[in-house]
XYZ file of C-alpha atoms in Angstrom:
764
model
C -114.258 -86.211 -38.410
C -114.210 -83.463 -35.847
C -112.644 -84.350 -32.523
C -115.714 -82.766 -30.859
C -117.737 -85.817 -31.906
C -116.016 -87.718 -29.127
C -117.280 -85.391 -26.439
C -119.611 -86.639 -23.780
C -122.546 -84.760 -25.288
C -122.754 -87.016 -28.403
C -124.442 -90.434 -28.125
C -123.855 -93.216 -30.633
C -127.049 -92.480 -32.561
C -125.920 -88.916 -33.152
C -122.598 -90.172 -34.397
C -124.346 -92.612 -36.739
C -126.490 -89.859 -38.233
C -123.511 -87.620 -38.831
C -121.640 -90.472 -40.506
C -124.569 -91.134 -42.834
C -124.854 -87.437 -43.654
C -121.176 -87.390 -44.622
C -121.466 -90.448 -46.927
C -121.458 -89.951 -50.748
C -124.582 -90.420 -52.835
C -123.694 -94.038 -53.652
C -124.726 -96.481 -50.942
C -122.262 -99.078 -49.693
C -123.704 -102.022 -47.742
C -121.819 -104.928 -46.272
C -123.965 -107.926 -45.442
C -123.857 -111.675 -44.905
C -126.091 -113.721 -47.267
C -129.251 -115.565 -46.278
C -129.293 -119.283 -45.573
C -128.937 -120.389 -49.212
C -125.941 -118.063 -49.790
C -123.176 -118.158 -47.200
C -120.862 -115.794 -49.079
C -120.645 -112.153 -48.149
C -121.288 -109.599 -50.865
C -120.635 -105.933 -51.339
C -123.687 -104.358 -52.956
C -123.406 -100.950 -54.572
C -126.578 -99.054 -55.277
C -126.410 -96.497 -58.014
C -129.700 -94.911 -57.069
C -129.829 -91.911 -54.736
C -129.986 -92.578 -51.020
C -133.503 -93.248 -49.718
C -134.883 -94.271 -46.411
C -134.147 -97.968 -46.642
C -136.276 -98.778 -43.630
C -139.461 -98.175 -45.748
C -138.425 -100.487 -48.575
C -138.780 -104.267 -48.363
C -135.951 -104.662 -50.851
C -133.702 -102.456 -48.862
C -134.015 -104.667 -45.826
C -131.911 -107.326 -47.576
C -129.052 -104.944 -48.143
C -129.233 -102.884 -44.899
C -127.324 -103.486 -41.681
C -128.982 -103.958 -38.366
C -128.623 -101.077 -35.854
C -126.451 -103.291 -33.649
C -123.939 -103.855 -36.496
C -124.012 -100.161 -37.416
C -123.112 -99.232 -33.878
C -120.352 -101.838 -33.859
C -118.852 -100.572 -37.131
C -118.947 -96.937 -36.052
C -117.400 -97.865 -32.705
C -114.552 -99.683 -34.459
C -113.934 -96.725 -36.804
C -113.954 -94.160 -34.023
C -111.757 -96.322 -31.767
C -109.274 -96.873 -34.595
C -109.123 -93.164 -35.391
C -108.503 -92.268 -31.753
C -105.854 -94.975 -31.449
C -104.077 -93.629 -34.560
C -104.024 -90.050 -33.233
C -102.801 -91.089 -29.789
C -100.172 -93.334 -31.314
C -98.924 -90.523 -33.532
C -98.674 -88.086 -30.639
C -96.980 -90.521 -28.279
C -94.320 -91.593 -30.788
C -93.600 -88.196 -32.293
C -90.164 -86.749 -31.539
C -88.700 -83.355 -32.312
C -86.539 -83.194 -35.356
C -82.910 -82.548 -34.465
C -81.919 -81.788 -38.024
C -84.725 -79.467 -39.047
C -83.582 -76.102 -40.309
C -85.459 -72.910 -39.603
C -84.227 -70.413 -42.125
C -83.196 -67.409 -40.095
C -84.077 -68.133 -36.491
C -86.630 -65.354 -36.188
C -89.846 -66.383 -34.462
C -92.075 -63.602 -35.684
C -95.406 -65.400 -35.940
C -98.272 -63.747 -34.083
C -99.711 -67.165 -33.273
C -99.050 -68.267 -29.661
C -96.545 -71.087 -29.429
C -97.702 -74.131 -27.508
C -94.879 -76.278 -26.141
C -95.215 -79.866 -27.273
C -95.209 -82.550 -24.609
C -93.008 -85.488 -25.324
C -90.725 -87.920 -23.564
C -87.054 -87.209 -22.891
C -84.671 -87.310 -25.836
C -81.047 -87.859 -24.853
C -78.468 -85.769 -26.687
C -74.786 -86.138 -25.924
C -72.346 -83.246 -25.591
C -71.084 -83.413 -29.166
C -74.650 -83.263 -30.517
C -75.498 -80.322 -28.287
C -72.338 -78.477 -29.248
C -73.024 -79.033 -32.955
C -76.619 -77.857 -32.531
C -75.473 -74.741 -30.673
C -72.854 -73.932 -33.328
C -75.442 -74.456 -36.061
C -77.777 -71.764 -34.756
C -75.209 -69.275 -33.429
C -74.857 -66.483 -35.973
C -71.690 -65.222 -37.635
C -71.671 -62.044 -35.554
C -73.746 -59.800 -37.800
C -76.803 -60.006 -35.574
C -74.657 -59.261 -32.513
C -73.155 -56.236 -34.277
C -76.617 -54.903 -35.148
C -77.794 -55.243 -31.560
C -74.693 -53.572 -30.096
C -75.260 -50.608 -32.399
C -78.964 -50.498 -31.527
C -78.387 -50.571 -27.762
C -75.512 -48.045 -27.747
C -76.769 -45.500 -30.277
C -77.494 -42.962 -27.499
C -77.263 -42.592 -23.697
C -80.016 -44.502 -21.905
C -79.727 -44.030 -18.120
C -82.185 -45.618 -15.717
C -85.528 -43.853 -15.677
C -85.070 -42.305 -19.125
C -87.454 -42.718 -22.045
C -84.628 -44.355 -24.026
C -84.109 -46.994 -21.342
C -87.851 -47.650 -21.166
C -88.081 -48.048 -24.945
C -85.147 -50.432 -24.887
C -86.765 -52.499 -22.130
C -89.937 -52.792 -24.215
C -87.867 -53.798 -27.263
C -86.204 -56.602 -25.304
C -89.536 -57.834 -23.950
C -91.025 -57.986 -27.442
C -87.904 -59.714 -28.737
C -88.127 -62.379 -26.013
C -91.786 -62.889 -26.894
C -90.856 -63.188 -30.553
C -88.569 -66.098 -29.657
C -91.632 -67.942 -28.286
C -90.061 -68.538 -24.899
C -92.088 -70.330 -22.234
C -92.549 -67.223 -20.080
C -91.787 -63.516 -20.505
C -92.439 -60.801 -17.928
C -91.242 -57.538 -16.400
C -90.334 -57.124 -12.736
C -90.433 -53.494 -11.529
C -88.895 -51.764 -8.510
C -88.769 -48.201 -7.227
C -85.394 -46.806 -6.223
C -84.108 -43.416 -5.165
C -81.298 -42.498 -7.563
C -79.068 -39.409 -7.615
C -78.707 -36.960 -10.497
C -76.883 -33.602 -10.865
C -78.774 -30.470 -9.915
C -79.572 -28.335 -12.971
C -80.019 -25.158 -10.946
C -76.855 -25.545 -8.829
C -74.154 -27.498 -10.684
C -71.232 -29.054 -8.815
C -68.183 -26.800 -8.609
C -64.460 -26.802 -7.761
C -62.658 -23.641 -6.631
C -59.430 -22.354 -5.134
C -60.310 -20.173 -2.165
C -58.534 -17.893 0.257
C -60.719 -17.607 3.293
C -64.204 -16.742 2.054
C -62.911 -15.391 -1.261
C -62.934 -17.520 -4.445
C -59.481 -16.981 -5.964
C -59.955 -19.225 -8.997
C -62.700 -21.379 -10.493
C -61.400 -24.720 -11.748
C -63.474 -26.146 -14.657
C -64.282 -29.709 -13.615
C -65.049 -30.785 -17.195
C -68.382 -32.111 -18.428
C -71.044 -30.923 -15.933
C -73.088 -34.083 -16.649
C -70.345 -36.285 -15.189
C -70.846 -36.960 -11.486
C -70.676 -39.596 -8.736
C -74.098 -40.934 -7.739
C -74.520 -41.345 -3.959
C -71.840 -38.796 -3.140
C -72.650 -36.780 -0.047
C -74.191 -33.469 -1.098
C -72.199 -30.859 0.803
C -69.419 -28.268 0.522
C -65.952 -28.964 1.940
C -62.633 -27.156 1.741
C -59.077 -27.897 2.842
C -55.646 -28.847 1.602
C -55.151 -31.353 -1.214
C -53.247 -34.670 -1.108
C -52.390 -36.962 -4.030
C -52.970 -40.645 -3.140
C -52.196 -42.516 -6.388
C -55.069 -45.025 -6.995
C -56.606 -44.591 -3.549
C -55.810 -48.131 -2.402
C -55.344 -48.967 1.267
C -51.641 -49.523 0.606
C -51.411 -46.079 -1.014
C -52.787 -44.435 2.122
C -50.413 -46.550 4.198
C -47.491 -45.384 2.049
C -48.399 -41.744 2.749
C -48.514 -42.541 6.442
C -45.031 -44.052 6.209
C -43.815 -40.841 4.545
C -45.281 -38.787 7.367
C -48.033 -37.275 5.208
C -51.427 -36.863 6.887
C -54.641 -36.755 4.844
C -56.913 -35.981 7.785
C -58.658 -32.675 7.221
C -57.781 -32.419 3.513
C -59.281 -33.429 0.200
C -57.590 -36.206 -1.753
C -57.077 -36.529 -5.486
C -56.733 -40.012 -7.038
C -56.551 -41.435 -10.531
C -58.950 -43.950 -12.081
C -58.053 -47.629 -12.318
C -57.546 -50.809 -10.233
C -60.416 -50.014 -7.838
C -64.021 -48.941 -8.252
C -64.913 -45.350 -7.401
C -66.794 -46.648 -4.350
C -63.706 -48.383 -2.961
C -61.538 -45.293 -3.508
C -64.009 -43.090 -1.603
C -64.473 -45.716 1.126
C -60.711 -45.865 1.719
C -60.413 -42.074 1.693
C -63.195 -41.658 4.246
C -61.615 -44.230 6.560
C -58.339 -42.334 6.305
C -60.030 -39.106 7.436
C -60.257 -37.268 4.097
C -62.814 -34.482 3.617
C -63.623 -35.243 -0.032
C -62.368 -37.034 -3.147
C -61.510 -35.860 -6.666
C -61.073 -38.570 -9.320
C -59.348 -37.926 -12.651
C -58.630 -40.092 -15.735
C -54.928 -40.577 -16.355
C -55.087 -41.221 -20.089
C -58.001 -39.242 -21.483
C -59.389 -35.724 -21.308
C -62.890 -37.149 -20.866
C -64.174 -37.261 -17.289
C -65.303 -40.671 -16.051
C -68.649 -41.473 -14.417
C -68.964 -43.800 -11.417
C -71.198 -44.316 -8.377
C -69.667 -44.290 -4.873
C -72.012 -46.526 -2.851
C -69.771 -49.186 -1.331
C -72.219 -51.982 -2.018
C -74.932 -53.080 -4.431
C -78.647 -52.379 -4.574
C -80.687 -49.412 -3.401
C -78.711 -47.941 -0.461
C -81.947 -46.518 0.955
C -83.405 -50.022 1.477
C -80.498 -52.242 2.599
C -81.617 -55.859 2.824
C -85.166 -54.948 1.762
C -86.703 -54.965 -1.730
C -87.752 -51.584 -3.130
C -91.297 -52.602 -4.006
C -93.312 -49.966 -2.187
C -92.323 -46.548 -0.868
C -94.449 -46.964 2.239
C -92.430 -50.016 3.278
C -88.973 -48.425 3.123
C -87.053 -49.046 6.368
C -85.971 -45.952 8.347
C -82.218 -46.442 7.836
C -79.660 -46.415 5.032
C -76.767 -48.572 3.855
C -73.547 -48.290 5.825
C -71.801 -48.166 2.436
C -73.097 -44.658 1.690
C -70.192 -42.174 1.988
C -70.402 -39.197 4.298
C -67.949 -37.203 2.194
C -68.456 -35.672 -1.276
C -66.817 -37.068 -4.411
C -66.546 -35.643 -7.923
C -64.952 -36.754 -11.216
C -62.764 -34.102 -12.846
C -61.042 -33.808 -16.216
C -57.366 -34.432 -16.846
C -56.858 -30.693 -17.435
C -58.325 -29.895 -14.008
C -56.069 -32.516 -12.429
C -52.981 -30.995 -14.063
C -53.907 -27.587 -12.730
C -54.302 -28.890 -9.172
C -51.358 -31.295 -9.009
C -48.978 -28.628 -10.257
C -49.688 -26.619 -7.091
C -48.740 -29.352 -4.609
C -45.551 -29.168 -2.574
C -43.855 -31.498 -0.079
C -42.362 -34.885 -1.050
C -42.166 -35.624 -4.772
C -43.948 -38.719 -6.030
C -42.031 -41.902 -6.942
C -42.164 -43.094 -10.559
C -44.697 -45.813 -9.718
C -47.141 -43.101 -8.632
C -46.747 -40.914 -11.688
C -49.814 -40.700 -13.888
C -49.468 -40.611 -17.679
C -47.724 -37.502 -19.115
C -47.238 -35.926 -15.656
C -43.949 -34.456 -14.563
C -42.869 -35.013 -10.994
C -44.947 -33.128 -8.439
C -45.570 -33.136 -4.727
C -48.206 -35.117 -2.850
C -49.402 -32.260 -0.604
C -51.350 -31.475 1.450
C -49.604 -28.095 1.466
C -50.113 -26.029 -1.681
C -47.437 -23.763 -3.184
C -49.491 -20.839 -1.942
C -49.985 -21.962 1.626
C -52.980 -19.708 2.287
C -54.958 -21.195 -0.586
C -57.349 -24.102 -0.119
C -59.413 -26.302 -2.386
C -63.208 -26.044 -2.187
C -65.480 -28.809 -3.511
C -69.222 -28.284 -3.714
C -71.505 -31.238 -4.604
C -75.252 -30.638 -4.992
C -76.585 -33.906 -6.466
C -80.310 -34.471 -5.907
C -82.318 -37.659 -5.178
C -84.965 -38.709 -7.712
C -87.425 -41.595 -7.371
C -87.193 -43.852 -10.440
C -89.071 -46.985 -11.476
C -86.688 -49.673 -12.683
C -87.681 -52.479 -15.059
C -86.002 -55.896 -15.185
C -87.009 -57.865 -18.294
C -87.217 -61.685 -18.122
C -87.583 -64.568 -20.557
C -87.433 -68.215 -19.529
C -87.136 -71.722 -20.929
C -88.627 -74.319 -18.600
C -86.486 -77.288 -17.612
C -87.810 -80.774 -18.293
C -86.490 -82.719 -15.279
C -85.647 -80.068 -12.674
C -87.873 -77.097 -13.629
C -87.680 -75.766 -10.069
C -83.922 -75.167 -10.390
C -82.860 -72.028 -12.265
C -79.755 -71.180 -14.248
C -79.800 -67.382 -14.478
C -77.919 -65.360 -17.105
C -78.141 -61.575 -17.022
C -76.738 -58.368 -18.496
C -76.965 -54.693 -17.572
C -79.189 -52.731 -19.953
C -78.981 -49.110 -18.743
C -76.024 -46.826 -19.351
C -75.207 -43.248 -18.347
C -73.468 -42.762 -21.718
C -73.890 -44.684 -24.987
C -72.440 -47.680 -23.163
C -71.191 -49.891 -26.003
C -68.808 -51.736 -23.678
C -70.830 -51.163 -20.506
C -74.186 -52.515 -21.641
C -74.328 -52.831 -25.442
C -72.168 -55.922 -25.937
C -73.622 -57.749 -22.923
C -77.204 -57.094 -24.003
C -76.440 -58.174 -27.576
C -74.892 -61.444 -26.342
C -77.864 -62.011 -24.023
C -80.267 -61.672 -26.948
C -78.165 -63.958 -29.134
C -77.995 -66.649 -26.445
C -81.746 -66.433 -25.855
C -82.418 -66.783 -29.590
C -79.904 -69.596 -30.129
C -80.894 -71.727 -27.147
C -84.597 -71.275 -27.898
C -83.860 -72.492 -31.430
C -82.079 -75.505 -29.955
C -85.078 -76.305 -27.755
C -87.407 -76.152 -30.765
C -85.077 -78.604 -32.515
C -84.362 -81.254 -29.931
C -82.502 -79.791 -26.930
C -84.282 -80.403 -23.658
C -82.561 -78.632 -20.750
C -82.940 -80.368 -17.419
C -83.105 -77.054 -15.568
C -84.969 -73.831 -16.231
C -82.958 -71.044 -17.870
C -83.765 -67.409 -17.020
C -82.536 -64.679 -19.382
C -82.593 -61.273 -17.651
C -81.972 -57.689 -18.715
C -81.149 -55.743 -15.534
C -81.959 -52.082 -14.949
C -80.089 -49.755 -12.564
C -76.695 -51.333 -13.202
C -74.879 -47.994 -13.343
C -76.038 -47.203 -9.807
C -74.620 -50.359 -8.264
C -76.454 -53.373 -9.742
C -79.708 -52.123 -8.244
C -82.035 -54.103 -10.504
C -80.311 -57.422 -9.805
C -79.907 -56.827 -6.066
C -83.485 -55.663 -5.525
C -84.747 -58.751 -7.362
C -82.622 -60.937 -5.096
C -83.867 -59.114 -2.002
C -87.467 -59.405 -3.149
C -87.387 -63.142 -3.786
C -84.532 -64.328 -1.562
C -86.637 -66.803 0.434
C -87.506 -68.508 -2.855
C -84.310 -68.034 -4.831
C -81.927 -69.569 -2.317
C -83.834 -72.821 -2.911
C -84.165 -72.465 -6.683
C -81.251 -70.512 -8.214
C -78.470 -73.002 -8.958
C -76.025 -70.665 -10.736
C -75.693 -67.148 -12.140
C -73.760 -65.945 -15.188
C -73.105 -62.228 -15.679
C -72.576 -60.754 -19.148
C -71.629 -57.290 -17.894
C -68.725 -55.597 -19.766
C -67.762 -58.846 -21.538
C -65.538 -57.177 -24.167
C -62.953 -54.531 -23.265
C -60.338 -55.820 -25.716
C -59.135 -59.141 -27.073
C -55.704 -59.654 -25.511
C -56.498 -61.789 -22.445
C -59.418 -63.870 -21.233
C -60.443 -63.104 -17.643
C -62.933 -65.022 -15.496
C -64.121 -63.397 -12.273
C -65.756 -66.292 -10.536
C -66.680 -68.341 -7.535
C -64.148 -71.194 -7.133
C -66.958 -73.650 -7.922
C -66.689 -72.758 -11.636
C -62.916 -73.195 -12.079
C -63.083 -76.632 -13.706
C -66.069 -75.729 -15.882
C -64.309 -72.636 -17.243
C -61.141 -74.594 -17.988
C -63.159 -77.250 -19.796
C -65.055 -74.717 -21.916
C -62.095 -72.544 -22.981
C -60.370 -75.679 -24.278
C -63.193 -75.970 -26.827
C -63.424 -72.374 -28.051
C -60.987 -70.727 -30.476
C -59.099 -67.686 -29.296
C -60.348 -64.593 -31.183
C -56.800 -63.515 -32.004
C -55.715 -66.883 -33.393
C -57.973 -69.338 -35.214
C -57.349 -73.051 -34.727
C -55.913 -72.284 -31.293
C -58.130 -72.538 -28.223
C -58.351 -69.841 -25.595
C -56.809 -72.320 -23.167
C -53.828 -73.021 -25.423
C -53.282 -69.312 -25.990
C -53.295 -68.552 -22.263
C -51.020 -71.483 -21.342
C -48.622 -70.443 -24.089
C -48.264 -67.078 -22.357
C -47.145 -68.662 -19.084
C -47.232 -71.802 -16.985
C -49.259 -70.118 -14.237
C -52.167 -69.435 -16.573
C -54.794 -69.747 -13.823
C -53.331 -66.734 -12.046
C -53.888 -64.761 -15.271
C -57.356 -66.134 -16.051
C -59.085 -66.730 -12.707
C -59.904 -63.780 -10.444
C -62.258 -63.182 -7.493
C -65.642 -61.575 -8.052
C -65.712 -57.762 -8.194
C -67.493 -56.108 -5.280
C -69.365 -53.810 -7.680
C -71.180 -56.344 -9.856
C -74.397 -58.314 -10.086
C -72.339 -61.520 -9.825
C -71.002 -60.403 -6.432
C -74.538 -59.719 -5.196
C -75.697 -63.194 -6.242
C -72.860 -64.928 -4.384
C -72.030 -62.718 -1.396
C -75.644 -61.765 -0.643
C -77.786 -64.643 -1.908
C -75.330 -67.546 -1.755
C -75.708 -68.417 -5.447
C -72.461 -69.390 -7.240
C -71.731 -66.789 -9.916
C -69.256 -66.114 -12.698
C -68.457 -63.236 -14.996
C -65.972 -63.327 -17.859
C -64.558 -60.945 -20.417
C -61.775 -60.237 -22.879
C -59.537 -57.372 -21.784
C -56.448 -55.423 -22.823
C -53.668 -55.541 -20.226
C -51.170 -53.532 -22.234
C -53.582 -50.659 -22.976
C -56.853 -50.798 -21.001
C -59.983 -49.509 -22.689
C -60.084 -45.850 -21.648
C -63.629 -44.926 -22.672
C -65.554 -47.113 -20.219
C -68.124 -44.999 -18.327
C -67.601 -42.004 -20.582
C -69.629 -40.384 -23.341
C -67.107 -41.777 -25.815
C -68.026 -45.402 -25.057
C -69.492 -45.898 -28.535
C -69.500 -48.802 -30.953
C -66.807 -47.148 -33.077
C -64.545 -46.446 -30.079
C -64.712 -50.033 -28.869
C -64.415 -51.502 -32.358
C -61.349 -49.379 -33.059
C -59.532 -50.830 -30.048
C -59.919 -54.270 -31.659
C -59.085 -53.118 -35.185
C -62.593 -53.771 -36.476
C -63.014 -57.215 -34.899
C -65.554 -56.372 -32.199
C -68.312 -58.637 -33.635
C -66.001 -61.653 -33.829
C -64.708 -61.140 -30.260
C -68.279 -60.728 -28.973
C -69.239 -63.909 -30.831
C -66.364 -65.713 -29.107
C -67.678 -64.603 -25.699
C -71.156 -65.744 -26.733
C -69.744 -69.174 -27.558
C -68.013 -69.471 -24.183
C -71.132 -68.282 -22.357
C -73.454 -70.486 -24.397
C -71.480 -73.692 -23.919
C -71.178 -73.027 -20.188
C -74.917 -72.327 -20.042
C -75.724 -75.577 -21.831
C -73.516 -77.572 -19.450
C -75.110 -75.967 -16.411
C -78.648 -76.548 -17.655
C -78.141 -79.985 -19.234
C -75.746 -82.130 -17.168
C -77.371 -84.685 -14.872
C -75.048 -83.665 -12.034
C -74.425 -79.916 -11.805
C -70.891 -79.188 -13.080
C -69.921 -77.247 -9.946
C -66.679 -78.291 -8.269
C -67.629 -78.302 -4.596
C -64.142 -79.649 -3.742
C -62.542 -76.379 -4.967
C -63.055 -74.775 -1.569
C -60.762 -77.407 -0.008
C -57.703 -75.691 -1.491
C -59.126 -72.200 -0.956
C -59.639 -72.876 2.743
C -56.201 -74.442 3.057
C -54.524 -71.343 1.615
C -56.458 -69.088 3.980
C -55.536 -71.214 6.992
C -51.892 -71.093 5.986
C -52.148 -67.304 6.068
C -53.795 -67.434 9.492
C -51.003 -69.675 10.743
C -48.583 -66.772 10.490
C -50.479 -65.182 13.409
C -50.484 -68.301 15.590
C -47.943 -66.937 18.085
C -49.913 -63.734 18.473
C -53.049 -65.757 19.145
C -51.379 -68.038 21.681
C -50.065 -65.035 23.565
C -53.694 -63.970 24.008
C -54.931 -67.430 25.015
C -56.562 -68.119 21.643
C -56.160 -71.020 19.224
C -57.102 -71.970 15.660
C -57.439 -75.655 16.529
C -61.200 -75.807 16.080
C -60.972 -73.876 12.831
C -58.513 -76.455 11.493
C -60.930 -79.176 12.576
C -63.843 -77.501 10.774
C -61.796 -77.263 7.573
C -60.997 -81.001 7.875
C -64.690 -81.790 8.333
C -65.555 -79.831 5.202
C -62.902 -81.661 3.180
C -64.176 -85.047 4.368
C -67.742 -84.020 3.517
C -66.736 -83.246 -0.079
C -64.944 -86.586 -0.366
C -67.939 -88.488 0.998
C -70.285 -86.713 -1.400
C -67.998 -87.375 -4.354
C -67.823 -91.075 -3.482
C -71.593 -91.295 -2.987
C -72.223 -89.801 -6.430
C -69.776 -92.201 -8.112
C -71.485 -95.211 -6.501
C -75.095 -94.184 -7.107
C -77.619 -94.962 -9.816
C -77.636 -91.750 -11.834
C -80.586 -92.960 -13.899
C -82.775 -92.392 -10.861
C -84.182 -88.856 -11.006
C -84.771 -88.643 -7.277
C -81.153 -89.562 -6.575
C -79.904 -86.996 -9.106
C -81.991 -84.201 -7.611
C -80.926 -85.179 -4.090
C -77.274 -84.676 -5.036
C -77.886 -81.529 -7.069
C -79.671 -79.789 -4.200
C -76.634 -80.344 -1.982
C -74.212 -79.169 -4.670
C -76.101 -76.024 -5.671
C -76.335 -74.898 -2.039
C -72.614 -75.117 -1.257
C -72.175 -71.360 -1.736
C -75.199 -70.704 0.468
C -73.595 -72.751 3.241
C -70.800 -70.137 3.418
C -73.255 -67.357 4.322
C -72.895 -66.637 8.020
C -76.070 -67.483 9.905
C -74.905 -65.393 12.856
C -75.209 -61.908 11.359
C -78.198 -59.922 10.123
C -78.820 -59.707 6.370
C -79.926 -56.106 6.975
C -76.863 -54.958 8.914
C -74.411 -57.213 7.047
C -76.015 -58.061 3.699
C -72.854 -59.651 2.252
C -72.759 -62.568 4.651
C -70.351 -64.808 2.714
C -67.449 -65.479 5.082
C -64.851 -65.713 2.282
C -66.170 -63.248 -0.317
C -68.413 -60.910 1.667
C -67.835 -57.824 3.760
C -68.163 -57.298 7.503
C -66.753 -58.362 10.867
C -67.834 -61.975 10.252
C -65.523 -62.426 7.229
C -62.050 -63.859 6.933
C -60.899 -60.511 5.535
C -61.971 -58.767 8.755
C -60.295 -61.433 10.890
C -56.996 -61.048 9.044
C -57.213 -57.265 9.243
C -57.777 -57.481 12.994
C -54.819 -59.813 13.477
C -52.557 -57.498 11.475
C -53.029 -54.664 13.968
C -50.495 -53.738 16.560
C -50.737 -55.664 19.849
C -52.316 -52.795 21.759
C -54.980 -52.267 19.039
C -56.384 -55.804 19.243
C -59.678 -56.371 21.053
C -59.438 -59.862 22.584
C -63.192 -60.306 22.984
C -63.907 -59.169 19.433
C -61.135 -61.393 18.061
C -62.474 -64.394 19.996
C -65.940 -63.728 18.583
C -64.641 -63.439 14.999
C -62.800 -66.766 15.214
C -65.846 -68.483 16.741
C -68.293 -67.193 14.106
C -65.970 -68.085 11.237
C -65.365 -71.566 12.678
C -69.020 -72.388 13.228
C -70.077 -71.126 9.816
C -67.478 -73.418 8.248
C -68.548 -76.337 10.453
C -72.157 -75.704 9.450
C -71.165 -75.857 5.783
C -69.463 -79.201 6.389
C -72.501 -80.606 8.196
C -74.914 -79.418 5.501
C -72.809 -80.887 2.717
C -72.489 -84.240 4.477
C -76.139 -85.133 3.919
C -78.802 -86.230 6.368
C -78.554 -85.227 10.003
C -78.052 -88.824 11.151
C -75.019 -89.101 8.895
C -73.195 -86.127 10.430
C -72.086 -87.709 13.710
C -71.037 -90.910 11.958
C -68.992 -89.011 9.374
C -67.144 -86.660 11.719
């Protein structure tokens, strides 16, 4: 019977007629006998159906309209009860096998509604392992993503974005969409390429080939400068300080530095602060020039703190992280030619780049009248960026998001830069969707994101955060970055907020090390040394989407990868970053190492989305703050001499520690079967990182407001730098302000973590 029969438009008589029309030619009548026969009989008429109301004989065997209505009502009610009973008791099959995990049906998938099914950790882990592939699918996707360069704004990047969107839709995720932003990116000028010359006055004495003309530094200042040349090792602050100790001045000269240890943006930032005119960056172990942007920050530098949604709404100012000096990558051959001309003090062995003989640091050249001329002519281009999203809706806390993302674009082929991360993102989306279709019910919503504009400073991720910050700081519980997850297989490295330390340790105890089966990553790292955490745990990089999530938006973030310490991968950000180059570094084991990263990421993702209480260790900042205060204590005499004290800062740290202890005790003594109680605790836990964003500075002028991880005068880093100055360089008023802002931000974090406002005074 059609379910439409039960609609309001069908009365009982209509139902009766339809039932009779559906009956077979034989007539079945149930009746109770007349007075002389009390037994009920079932009479079967072999003759064709006729209108029994016109036959006297038929009246004996027919049923009164009242009984007909009663019988039909019973049948319909029973049918409805059966259907409702089936739906309400149906549960997803946790052992069903879908052959290959491809959801390629064109039919729209409708999520079934059913009650919660509890799966313990061992069941979830087994289910995840069951649907995670053997690495072949990951290998295919790495090759597909990195088969050619696909920079932001290119047709190749657009095609790849569309491929990911269709793939997400093929997995039958709950929601798929594209979020677009406009950004002003920089590209080399085709009519006036960048150049490097040796000049004598206005005469060009020699043209130095810089290498591949396509290699450049986005967001370099476009200008021409000339002067002496100074070698500054890696371009770290301590390297510039070392030159100062040697009596070498860089003011008024260009500097030449080698790649490594710092991002290009940090090298240029340090050079500009030291008074350099321009920066040349060379690779120390490869002839191939290396690409890298030089905006000291993330996001579109033309719209700091604002989302790049509409050109007409761009603010009339730019990021303070944009350099005012030009920068240019050069080849190793060009570097040899220049360094060989430098005089003055010879470099120590620790400063010597690979295969270089001893040379001077400059700035005087062997021919004193000669100078170096750098001309940068990069041009701005407006580009539409596309972030691709797929989501799985949480069952208990759908308003809380666990976000996992990977950079999609790449200036070169980008096997390590974007290929591996994108392949792992796709594999996690496929595997976890399979788990959901076979029993897994995440408490929280999971967002899978392919970011655009990563090569220009995590623009796609940062602009998304800026566009939805008022919403996301209430909804985003954690972020996991899959950027550059495989650069080798020697060591496991986790760049992370302290809140993830325990989670990472727990997960790597359950995943085999790619170099040694039957031995966990944890066991392998502890075998290498007792202080394994110093080798594994590292702070977030300033040039990453993870940094933007934490330092700008206050969302705890982590990023992990396998690396080579003994011989770092030398093709990152070059045209040689291909599948074969990366696979060769690992002796043909790239798919298995990528699969290992996928397992670590997947298990961490399941924990974050499934656990009743978010597995974020909010007590981790107790030790972090203690270590920082111990460093500040070394300046206590200097502070006292200026009438200042750290007493209130110590008190704020104590209040924060007590708040974490009170929260931990409250959770242990609460009914964690009560959903309202669980969500009450989770909201406080997920916002811990947000509490460390200074409320006393502007998000436009100081977008990275995190007092421990961010950048600006409100941070601990700035306070320590100020205290390290000579006595006559310290500004007492500014120092007083820095201590006050840091103290009150920390006190605010303690108060927020403690719970309701009426609990604060009682607790502290």
